[in-house]
Coordinates of C-alpha atoms and ligand atoms in Angstrom, one line a residue:
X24 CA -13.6 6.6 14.3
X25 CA -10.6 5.3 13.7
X26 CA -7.4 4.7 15.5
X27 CA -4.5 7.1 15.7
X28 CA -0.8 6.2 15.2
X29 CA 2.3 9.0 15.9
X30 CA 5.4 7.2 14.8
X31 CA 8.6 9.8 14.7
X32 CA 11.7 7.9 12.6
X33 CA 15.1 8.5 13.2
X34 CA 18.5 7.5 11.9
X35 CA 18.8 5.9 8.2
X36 CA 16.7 5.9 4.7
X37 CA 16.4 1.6 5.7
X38 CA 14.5 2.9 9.3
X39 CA 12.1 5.3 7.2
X40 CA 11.1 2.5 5.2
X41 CA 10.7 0.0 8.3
X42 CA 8.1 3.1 9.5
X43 CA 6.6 2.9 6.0
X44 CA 6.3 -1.0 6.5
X45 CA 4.8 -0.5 10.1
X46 CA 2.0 2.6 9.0
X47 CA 0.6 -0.1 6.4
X48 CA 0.6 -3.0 8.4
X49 CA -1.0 -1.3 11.4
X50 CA -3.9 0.5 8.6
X51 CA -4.4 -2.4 6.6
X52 CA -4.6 -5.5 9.8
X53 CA -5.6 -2.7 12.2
X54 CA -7.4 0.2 10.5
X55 CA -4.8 2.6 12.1
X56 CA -4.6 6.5 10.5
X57 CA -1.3 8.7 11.1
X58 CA -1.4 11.6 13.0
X59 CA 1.0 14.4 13.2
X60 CA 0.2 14.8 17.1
X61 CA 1.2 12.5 19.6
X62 CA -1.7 13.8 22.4
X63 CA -4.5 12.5 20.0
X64 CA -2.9 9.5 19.4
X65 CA -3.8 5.8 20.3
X66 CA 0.0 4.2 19.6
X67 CA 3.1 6.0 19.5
X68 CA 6.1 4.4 17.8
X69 CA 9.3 5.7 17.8
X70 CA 11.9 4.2 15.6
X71 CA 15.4 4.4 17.0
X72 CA 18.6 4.7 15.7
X73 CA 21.8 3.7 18.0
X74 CA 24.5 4.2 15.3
X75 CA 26.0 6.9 17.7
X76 CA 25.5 7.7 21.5
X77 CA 23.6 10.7 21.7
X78 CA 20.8 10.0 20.5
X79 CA 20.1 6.7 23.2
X80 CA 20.1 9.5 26.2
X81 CA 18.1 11.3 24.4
X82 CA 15.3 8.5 23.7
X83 CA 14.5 8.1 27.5
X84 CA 13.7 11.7 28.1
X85 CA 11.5 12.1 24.7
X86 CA 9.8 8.5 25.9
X87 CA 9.2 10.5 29.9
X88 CA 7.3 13.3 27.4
X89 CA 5.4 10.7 25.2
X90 CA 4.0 8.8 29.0
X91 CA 3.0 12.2 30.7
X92 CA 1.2 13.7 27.9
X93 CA -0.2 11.0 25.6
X94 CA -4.1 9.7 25.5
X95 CA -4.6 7.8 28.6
X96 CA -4.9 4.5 27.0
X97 CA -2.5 5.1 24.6
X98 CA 0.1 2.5 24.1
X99 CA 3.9 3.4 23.2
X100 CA 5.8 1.3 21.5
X101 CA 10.1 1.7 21.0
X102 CA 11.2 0.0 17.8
X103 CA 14.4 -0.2 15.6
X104 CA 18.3 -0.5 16.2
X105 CA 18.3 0.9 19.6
X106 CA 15.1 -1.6 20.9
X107 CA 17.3 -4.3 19.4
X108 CA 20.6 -3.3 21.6
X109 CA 18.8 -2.5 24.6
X110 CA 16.2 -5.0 24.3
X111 CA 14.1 -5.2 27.8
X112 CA 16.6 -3.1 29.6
X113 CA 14.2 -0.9 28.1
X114 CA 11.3 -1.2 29.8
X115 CA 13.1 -1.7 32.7
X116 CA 14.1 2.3 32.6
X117 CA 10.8 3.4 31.3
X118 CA 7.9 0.6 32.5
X119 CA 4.9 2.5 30.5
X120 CA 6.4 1.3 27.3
X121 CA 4.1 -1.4 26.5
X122 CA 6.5 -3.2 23.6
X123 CA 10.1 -3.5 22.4
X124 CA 10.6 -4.3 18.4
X125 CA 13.8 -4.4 16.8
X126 CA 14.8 -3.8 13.5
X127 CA 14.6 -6.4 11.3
X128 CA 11.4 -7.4 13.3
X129 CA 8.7 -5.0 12.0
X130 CA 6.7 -7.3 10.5
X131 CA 5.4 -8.4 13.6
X132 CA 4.6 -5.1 14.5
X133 CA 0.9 -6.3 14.5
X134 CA 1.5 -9.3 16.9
X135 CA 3.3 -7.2 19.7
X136 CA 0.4 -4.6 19.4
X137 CA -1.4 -7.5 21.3
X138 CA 1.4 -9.1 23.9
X139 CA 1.7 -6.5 26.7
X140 CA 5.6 -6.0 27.4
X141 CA 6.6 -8.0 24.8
X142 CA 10.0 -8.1 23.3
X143 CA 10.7 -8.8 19.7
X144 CA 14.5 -8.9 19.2
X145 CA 15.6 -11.6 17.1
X146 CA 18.6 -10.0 14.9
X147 CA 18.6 -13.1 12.6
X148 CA 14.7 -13.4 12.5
X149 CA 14.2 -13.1 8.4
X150 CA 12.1 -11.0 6.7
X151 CA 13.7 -10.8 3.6
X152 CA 10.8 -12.5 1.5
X153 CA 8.0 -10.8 3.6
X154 CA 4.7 -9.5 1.5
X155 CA 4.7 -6.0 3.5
X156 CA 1.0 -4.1 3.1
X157 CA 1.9 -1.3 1.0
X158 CA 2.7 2.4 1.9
X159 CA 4.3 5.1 0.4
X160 CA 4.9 8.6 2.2
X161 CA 5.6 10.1 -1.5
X162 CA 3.6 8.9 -4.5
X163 CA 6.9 10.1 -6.5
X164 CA 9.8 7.8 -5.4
X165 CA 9.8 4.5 -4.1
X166 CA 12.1 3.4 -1.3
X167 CA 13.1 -0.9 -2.0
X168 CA 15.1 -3.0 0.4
X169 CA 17.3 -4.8 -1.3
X170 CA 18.7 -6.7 1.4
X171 CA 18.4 -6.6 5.1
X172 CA 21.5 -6.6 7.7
X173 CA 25.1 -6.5 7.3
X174 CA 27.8 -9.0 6.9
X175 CA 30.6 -6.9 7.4
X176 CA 32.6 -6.2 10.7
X177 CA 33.4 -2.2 11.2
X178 CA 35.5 -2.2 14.4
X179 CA 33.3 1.1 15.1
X180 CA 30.1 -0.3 14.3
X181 CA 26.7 -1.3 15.8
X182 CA 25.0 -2.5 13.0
X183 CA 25.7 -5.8 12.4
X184 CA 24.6 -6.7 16.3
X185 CA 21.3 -4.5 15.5
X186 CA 20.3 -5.6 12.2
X187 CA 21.8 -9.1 11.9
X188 CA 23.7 -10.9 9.2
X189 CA 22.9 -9.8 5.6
X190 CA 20.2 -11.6 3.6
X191 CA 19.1 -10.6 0.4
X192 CA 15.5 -10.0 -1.2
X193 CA 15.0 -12.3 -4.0
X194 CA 15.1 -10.6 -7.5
X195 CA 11.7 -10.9 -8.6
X196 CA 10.5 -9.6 -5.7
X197 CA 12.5 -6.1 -6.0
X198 CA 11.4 -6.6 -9.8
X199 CA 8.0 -6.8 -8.9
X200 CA 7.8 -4.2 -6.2
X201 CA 9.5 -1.6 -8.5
X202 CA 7.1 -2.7 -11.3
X203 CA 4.3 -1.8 -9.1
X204 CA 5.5 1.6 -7.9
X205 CA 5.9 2.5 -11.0
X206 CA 2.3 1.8 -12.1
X207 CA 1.2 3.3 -9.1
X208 CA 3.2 6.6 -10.0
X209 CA 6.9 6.5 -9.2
X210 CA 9.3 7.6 -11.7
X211 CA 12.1 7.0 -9.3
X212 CA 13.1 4.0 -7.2
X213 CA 15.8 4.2 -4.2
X214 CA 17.4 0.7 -3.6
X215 CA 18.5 0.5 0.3
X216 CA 21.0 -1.8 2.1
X217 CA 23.9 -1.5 4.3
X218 CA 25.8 -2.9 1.1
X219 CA 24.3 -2.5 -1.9
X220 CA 26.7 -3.8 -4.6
X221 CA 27.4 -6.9 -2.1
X222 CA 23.9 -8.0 -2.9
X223 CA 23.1 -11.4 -4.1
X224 CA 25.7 -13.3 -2.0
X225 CA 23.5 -15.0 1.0
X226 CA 19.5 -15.8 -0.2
X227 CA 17.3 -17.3 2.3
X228 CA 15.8 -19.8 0.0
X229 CA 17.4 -21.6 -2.9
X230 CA 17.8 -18.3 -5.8
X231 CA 20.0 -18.3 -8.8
X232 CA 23.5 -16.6 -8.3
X233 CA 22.6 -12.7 -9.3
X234 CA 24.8 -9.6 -8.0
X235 CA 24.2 -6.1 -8.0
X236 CA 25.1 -4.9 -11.7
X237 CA 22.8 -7.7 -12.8
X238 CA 19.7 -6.4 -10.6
X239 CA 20.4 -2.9 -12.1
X240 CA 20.3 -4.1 -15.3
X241 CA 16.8 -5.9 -14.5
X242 CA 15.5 -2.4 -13.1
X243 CA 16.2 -0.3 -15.7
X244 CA 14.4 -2.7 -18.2
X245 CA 10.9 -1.4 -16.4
X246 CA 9.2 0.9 -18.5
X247 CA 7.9 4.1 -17.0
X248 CA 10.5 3.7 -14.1
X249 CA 13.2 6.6 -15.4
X250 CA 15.6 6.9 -12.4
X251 CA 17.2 4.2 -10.3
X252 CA 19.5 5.7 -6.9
X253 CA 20.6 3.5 -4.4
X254 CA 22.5 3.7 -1.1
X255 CA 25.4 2.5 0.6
X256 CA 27.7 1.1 -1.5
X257 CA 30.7 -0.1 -0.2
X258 CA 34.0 0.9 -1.4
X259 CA 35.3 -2.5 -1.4
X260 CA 32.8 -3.8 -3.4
X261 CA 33.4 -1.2 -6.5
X262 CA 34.6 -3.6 -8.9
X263 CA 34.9 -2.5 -12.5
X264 CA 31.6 -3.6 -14.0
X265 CA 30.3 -1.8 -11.6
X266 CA 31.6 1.2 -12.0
X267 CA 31.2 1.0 -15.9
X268 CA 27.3 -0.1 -15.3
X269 CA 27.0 3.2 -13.3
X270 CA 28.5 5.1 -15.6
X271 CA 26.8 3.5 -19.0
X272 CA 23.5 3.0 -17.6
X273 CA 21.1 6.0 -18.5
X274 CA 18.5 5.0 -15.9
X275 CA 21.0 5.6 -13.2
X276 CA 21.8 8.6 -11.5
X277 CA 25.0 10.0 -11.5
X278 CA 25.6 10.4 -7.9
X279 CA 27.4 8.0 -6.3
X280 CA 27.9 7.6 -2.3
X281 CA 30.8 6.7 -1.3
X282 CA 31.5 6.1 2.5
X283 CA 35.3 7.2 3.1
X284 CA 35.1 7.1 7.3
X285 CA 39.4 7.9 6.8
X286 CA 41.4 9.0 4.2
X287 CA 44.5 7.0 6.4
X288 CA 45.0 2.9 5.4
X289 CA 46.3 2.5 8.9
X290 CA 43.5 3.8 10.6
X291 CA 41.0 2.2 8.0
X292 CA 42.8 -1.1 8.5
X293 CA 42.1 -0.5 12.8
X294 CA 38.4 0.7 11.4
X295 CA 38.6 -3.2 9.4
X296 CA 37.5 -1.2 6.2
X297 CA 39.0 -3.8 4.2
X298 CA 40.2 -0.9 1.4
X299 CA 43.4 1.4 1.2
X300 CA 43.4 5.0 0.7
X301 CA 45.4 4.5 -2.7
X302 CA 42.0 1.9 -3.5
X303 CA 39.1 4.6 -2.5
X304 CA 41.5 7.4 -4.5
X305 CA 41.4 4.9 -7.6
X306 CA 37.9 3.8 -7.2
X307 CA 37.1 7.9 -7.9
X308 CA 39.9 7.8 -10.3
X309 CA 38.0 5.7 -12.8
X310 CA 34.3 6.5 -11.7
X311 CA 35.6 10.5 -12.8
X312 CA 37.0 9.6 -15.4
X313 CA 34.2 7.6 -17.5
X314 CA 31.5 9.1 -15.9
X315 CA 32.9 13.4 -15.2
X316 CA 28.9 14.7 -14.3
X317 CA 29.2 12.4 -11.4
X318 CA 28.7 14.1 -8.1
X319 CA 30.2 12.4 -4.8
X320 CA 29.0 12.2 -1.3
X321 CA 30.6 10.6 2.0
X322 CA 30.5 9.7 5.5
X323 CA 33.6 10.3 7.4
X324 CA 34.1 9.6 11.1
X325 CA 36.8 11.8 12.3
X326 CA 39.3 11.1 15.9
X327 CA 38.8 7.3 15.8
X328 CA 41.2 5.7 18.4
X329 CA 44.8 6.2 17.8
X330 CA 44.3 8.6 14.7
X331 CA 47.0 10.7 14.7
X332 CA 47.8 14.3 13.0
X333 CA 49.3 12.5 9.8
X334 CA 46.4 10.4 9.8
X335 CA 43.9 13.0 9.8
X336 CA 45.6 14.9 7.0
X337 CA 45.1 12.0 5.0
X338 CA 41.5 12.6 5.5
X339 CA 42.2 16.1 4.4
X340 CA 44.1 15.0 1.1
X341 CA 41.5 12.6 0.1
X342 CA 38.9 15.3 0.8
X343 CA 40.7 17.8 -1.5
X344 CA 41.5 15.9 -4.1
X345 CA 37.9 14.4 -4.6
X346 CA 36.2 17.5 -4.0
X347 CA 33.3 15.4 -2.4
X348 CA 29.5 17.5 -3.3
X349 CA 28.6 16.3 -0.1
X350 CA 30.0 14.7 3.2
X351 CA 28.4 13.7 6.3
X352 CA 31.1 13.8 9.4
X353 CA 31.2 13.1 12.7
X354 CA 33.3 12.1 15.9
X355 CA 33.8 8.9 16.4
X356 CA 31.2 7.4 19.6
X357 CA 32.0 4.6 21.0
X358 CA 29.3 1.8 20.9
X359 CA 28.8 -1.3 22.7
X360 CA 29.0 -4.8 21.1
X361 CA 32.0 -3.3 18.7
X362 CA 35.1 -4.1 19.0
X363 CA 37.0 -0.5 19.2
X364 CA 35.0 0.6 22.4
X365 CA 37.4 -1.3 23.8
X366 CA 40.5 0.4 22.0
X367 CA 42.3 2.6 24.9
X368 CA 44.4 4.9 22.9
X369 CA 41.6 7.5 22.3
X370 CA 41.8 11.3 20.8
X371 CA 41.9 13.8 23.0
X372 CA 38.3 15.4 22.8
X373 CA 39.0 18.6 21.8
X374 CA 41.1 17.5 19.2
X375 CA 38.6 15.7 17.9
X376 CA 36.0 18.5 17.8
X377 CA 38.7 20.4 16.4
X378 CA 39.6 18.1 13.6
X379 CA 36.1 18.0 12.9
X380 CA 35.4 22.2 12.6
X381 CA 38.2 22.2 10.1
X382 CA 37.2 19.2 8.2
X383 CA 33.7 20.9 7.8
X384 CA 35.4 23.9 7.0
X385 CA 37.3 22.6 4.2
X386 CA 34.2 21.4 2.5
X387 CA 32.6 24.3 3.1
X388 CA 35.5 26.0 1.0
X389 CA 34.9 24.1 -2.3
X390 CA 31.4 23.2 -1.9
X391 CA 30.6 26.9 -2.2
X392 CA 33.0 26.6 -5.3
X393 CA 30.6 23.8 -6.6
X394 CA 27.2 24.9 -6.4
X395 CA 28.1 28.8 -7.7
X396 CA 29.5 27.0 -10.3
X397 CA 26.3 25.8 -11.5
X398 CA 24.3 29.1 -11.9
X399 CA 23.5 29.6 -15.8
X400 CA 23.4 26.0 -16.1
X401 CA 20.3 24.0 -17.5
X402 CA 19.1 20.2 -15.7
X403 CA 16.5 18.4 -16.0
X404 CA 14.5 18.3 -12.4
X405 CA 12.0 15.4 -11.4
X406 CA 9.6 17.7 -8.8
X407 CA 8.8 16.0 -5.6
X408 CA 8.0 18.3 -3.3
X409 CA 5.3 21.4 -2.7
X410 CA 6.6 23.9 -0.4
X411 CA 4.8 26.4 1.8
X412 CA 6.3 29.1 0.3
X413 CA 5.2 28.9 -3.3
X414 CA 7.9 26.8 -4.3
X415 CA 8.4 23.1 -6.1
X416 CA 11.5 21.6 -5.5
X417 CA 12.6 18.2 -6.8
X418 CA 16.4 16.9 -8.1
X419 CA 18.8 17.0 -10.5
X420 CA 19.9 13.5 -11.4
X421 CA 23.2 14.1 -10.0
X422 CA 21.5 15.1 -7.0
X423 CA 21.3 18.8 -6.5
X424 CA 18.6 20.4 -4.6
X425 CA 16.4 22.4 -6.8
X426 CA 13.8 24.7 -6.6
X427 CA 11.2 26.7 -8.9
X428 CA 8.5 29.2 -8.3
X429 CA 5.6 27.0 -9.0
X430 CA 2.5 24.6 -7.7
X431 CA 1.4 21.1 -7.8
X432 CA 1.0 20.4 -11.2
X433 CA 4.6 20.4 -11.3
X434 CA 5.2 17.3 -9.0
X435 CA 5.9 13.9 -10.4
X436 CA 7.4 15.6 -13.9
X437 CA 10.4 16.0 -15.3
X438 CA 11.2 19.5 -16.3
X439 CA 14.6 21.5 -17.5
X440 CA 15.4 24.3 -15.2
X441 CA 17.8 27.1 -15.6
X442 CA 20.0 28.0 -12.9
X443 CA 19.4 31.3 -12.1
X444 CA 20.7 31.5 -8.3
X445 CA 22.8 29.3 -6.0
X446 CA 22.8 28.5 -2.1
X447 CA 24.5 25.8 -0.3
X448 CA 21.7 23.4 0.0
X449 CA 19.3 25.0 -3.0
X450 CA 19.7 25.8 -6.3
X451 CA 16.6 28.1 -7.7
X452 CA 15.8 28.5 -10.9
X453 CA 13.2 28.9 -13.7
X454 CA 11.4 26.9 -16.3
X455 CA 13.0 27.0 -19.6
X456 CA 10.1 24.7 -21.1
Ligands
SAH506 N1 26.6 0.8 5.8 C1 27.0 2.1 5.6 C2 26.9 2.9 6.9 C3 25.8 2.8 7.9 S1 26.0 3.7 9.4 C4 28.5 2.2 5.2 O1 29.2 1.2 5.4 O2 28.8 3.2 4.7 C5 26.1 5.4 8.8 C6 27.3 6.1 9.1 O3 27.4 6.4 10.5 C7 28.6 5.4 8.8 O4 29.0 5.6 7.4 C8 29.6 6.1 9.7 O5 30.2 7.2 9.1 C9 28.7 6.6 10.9 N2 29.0 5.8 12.1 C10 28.8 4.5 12.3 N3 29.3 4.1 13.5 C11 29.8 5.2 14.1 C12 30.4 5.5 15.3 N4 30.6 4.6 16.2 N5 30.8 6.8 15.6 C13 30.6 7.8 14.7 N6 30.0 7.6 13.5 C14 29.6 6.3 13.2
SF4_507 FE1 28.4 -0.6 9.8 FE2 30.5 -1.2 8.3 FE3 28.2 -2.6 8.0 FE4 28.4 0.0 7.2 S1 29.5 -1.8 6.4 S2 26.7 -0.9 8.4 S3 29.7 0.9 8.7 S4 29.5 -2.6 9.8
F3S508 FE1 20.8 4.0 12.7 FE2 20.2 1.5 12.5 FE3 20.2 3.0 10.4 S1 21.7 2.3 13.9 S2 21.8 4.4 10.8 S3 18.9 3.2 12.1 S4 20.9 0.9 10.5

C-alpha cells in the first residue's frame, strides 16, 4: 500500500506551487499518494505563510490537533515562510514536529524526510535551476516560477528575510516548462514571482540579459498555449513597453494586478514603495487608455504607522478613481525582521478597523456597479472547474468568475457565454455556441 501525504497550503499562488513541487517529489523519490484526511495519513505538511501575524498563533494550535490525532507513526513536517522565520524555535514550542523546511528550500523536502529534527532554512540556498518531478493539481492551467525571492525592501514586509534575495529561472527553462504543460493539456500558464516585470536582472549562472516583456514575447510564441496571466507586478516596474506589450499582446490576459498598499506618497515613501501616488494614477492612466477591457485588482494595507486622515483619503481617491474589479485589504501587522515594527507612531486600532469597513465598503459600492454591468454581455470562458452543484465554471480573460449549467466535457474549452445573471463573485450564464 502506499504512503499517505496531507499537506494543507496557506498564504500565496508561489506557496501552492512549492506544495505542487513537494506532492511530486515525495510520489515520484518516495511513492507518496495525497490524502484529503490527516488521521490516515503517514506525513503531514503544512505550508505556512507569515506575511501577517495571525495566522503564526494560529499554526501552533492546528500543529497540537495534527500530534494528538494523526497515525501513530506519522511524521509532521512545518514548511514555508513561517518555518523560515521561526526556524527551530519551532520545534522548540511543539517537539513532535519531526522537520522544519523553509521556503525556498522544498527541494530538499525528500532529504529532511530522513534527518529527524532537521532544519532546512537557508534563505539564499538556490533553487532557481532545479528539475522539480512534475505535478499539477489542475490539468488546465499551469502555475511557473519565474523567479524565486525578492529584492526589494517594503518597510512592512517579511518577505525578503523568508524567501531571500531574488534569482531568476533561466528562460529556456520557463520556455520549456510552459512547452510541456501545454502538451500535457494546459491552455493557460500563470507566471509567479514577488516581481514579475523585474525578472531577468540577477541569474544564478552566466544567462543573456532578458526582461520580462521579452519572456512574454517567448511564451506567447508556444502553440497550443492561448492564455498567459501572471502575478505580482510591481508598480515601479510598469515601464512603457510594458504596458504596451500587455495591451498589444493577444495571448495575454487583460487583467492586470496592481499592488497599491496607499494611495498617500508620504506614507508609500515610509512603506519604501519607491512610486508616488501621481505615478500608480499614471501607470492606470495609460494601461486604460490603450488597453479599456482591462480589469484591475489590488492589495492595500490600510493604518500603516503614522497614516493619518488625509493620508487615508488618498487611498480613497485612488480607489475611486480607478474603480479597482478587485482589492485585497487589510490592517497593517507588524512583522519581525522589518523595519516599521519598529516605527512608534501607530494608528489607533479602532481607527484602523474603521478605515478598513469603509474602504471595503466603498468597493463594495462600485463593484456591484461593475459586475451588473456585465449582464447581457457575451465572453469567451476557458472552463476549469466541475462543481457539485451541476455547474462548470472557468474565466473570462479579464478575469471574471463564470459559471454555466453544464458537466465535464466542458472543462479545458473555450466557450462564449452570455451573461444572463450577476453576483458579486459569479457571473452565470448560458452557452451561446
Ligand atoms: N510582492 C507582492 C506582495 C506579496 S505579500 C507585492 O509587492 O505586491 C502580499 C500582500 O500582503 C502585500 O501586497 C500586502 O498588501 C500584504 N502585506 C504584506 N505585509 C503586510 C503586513 N505587514 N501587514 C499587512 N499586510 C501586509
Ligand atoms: Fe514584500 Fe515589497 Fe517584496 Fe512585495 S515587493 S514581497 S511587498 S518586500
Ligand atoms: Fe505568505 Fe510567504 Fe507568500 S509570507 S504571502 S507564503 S511569500
Amino acid at each position: 500500500m502506499s504512503k499517505k501525504l496531507f499537506i494543507e497550503t496557506l498564504g500565496c499562488a508561489m506557496n501552492s506551487r512549492d506544495s505542487e513541487h513537494m506532492i511530486a517529489e515525495l510520489h515520484e523519490k518516495e511513492g507518496y499518494e495525497t490524502t484529503d484526511d490527516f488521521k490516515e495519513a503517514d506525513l503531514i505538511l503544512i505550508n505556512t505563510c507569515s506575511v501577517r501575524e495571525k495566522p503564526v498563533s494560529k499554526l501552533f494550535s492546528e500543529l497540537g490537533v495534527f500530534n494528538k490525532k494523526k497515525k501513530a507513526d506519522a511524521k509532521i513536517g512545518v514548511c514555508g515562510c513561517t518555518a523560515s522565520h521561526l526556524g527551530d524555535e519551532i520545534i522548540k514550542r511543539a517537539p513532535y514536529v519531526d522537520f522544519v523546511l523553509g521556503a525556498r528550500n522544498v527541494s530538499k523536502i525528500t532529504d529532511v524526510l530522513h534527518k529527524p529534527k532537521s532544519v532546512e532554512i537557508d534563505i539564499n540556498y538556490d533553487e532557481s535551476e532545479f528539475a522539480f518531478k512534475d505535478f499539477r493539481s489542475s490539468p488546465y492551467k499551469a502555475y511557473i516560477n519565474i523567479s524565486i525571492g525578492c529584492d526589494k525592501s517594503c518597510t512592512y514586509c517579511i518577505v525578503p528575510k523568508t524567501r531571500g534575495e531574488e534569482v531568476s529561472i533561466p528562460l529556456d527553462l520557463i520556455v520549456g516548462e510552459a512547452a510541456k504543460a501545454v502538451q500535457n493539456g494546459a491552455k493557460e500558464v500563470f507566471l509567479l514571482g514577488q516581481n514579475v516585470n523585474n525578472y531577468g536582472r540577477r541569474f544564478s549562472g552566466e544567462h543573456k540579459r532578458v526582461n520580462f516583456t521579452h519572456l512574454l514575447k517567448k511564451l506567447s510564441e508556444i502553440d497550443g498555449l492561448e492564455r498567459i496571466r501572471f502575478t505580482s507586478p510591481h508598480p515601479f516596474h510598469m515601464d512603457d513597453e510594458f504596458i504596451e506589450e500587455f495591451a498589444t499582446n493577444p495571448k495575454i490576459c487583460k487583467s492586470m494586478h496592481m499592488p497599491l498598499q496607499s494611495g498617500s506618497t508620504k506614507v508609500l515613501k515610509d512603506m519604501k514603495r519607491g512610486y508616488s501616488k501621481e505615478w500608480f494614477l499614471n501607470r492606470v492612466e495609460k494601461l486604460k487608455s490603450i488597453c479599456p477591457d482591462v480589469s484591475i485588482s489590488t492589495d492595500i494595507i490600510v493604518a500603516f504607522p503614522g497614516e493619518s486622515d488625509e493620508d487615508f483619503e488618498d487611498t480613497l481617491d485612488v480607489m475611486r478613481k480607478v474603480k479597482f474589479e478587485q482589492i485585497f485589504s487589510f490592517k497593517y501587522s507588524p512583522r519581525p525582521e522589518t523595519e516599521a515594527q519598529h516605527y512608534t507612531n501607530v494608528v489607533d486600532p479602532d481607527v484602523a478597523s474603521q478605515r478598513l469597513t469603509q474602504l471595503q465598503a466603498l468597493h463594495t459600492e462600485f463593484v456591484d456597479e461593475i459586475t451588473n454591468a456585465q449582464e447581457g454581455k457575451t465572453f469567451k470562458v476557458y472552463f476549469e472547474e466541475l462543481n457539485s452543484d451541476g455547474y462548470v465554471s472557468g474565466r473570462t480573460d479579464n478575469n471574471f468568475s463564470v459559471r454555466v449549467k453544464g458537466s465535464e466535457e466542458l472543462l479545458g474549452t473555450f466557450r462564449d457565454v452570455k451573461i444572463t445573471s450577476c453576483a458579486r463573485t459569479m457571473l452565470t450564464g448560458e452557452l451561446v455556441d
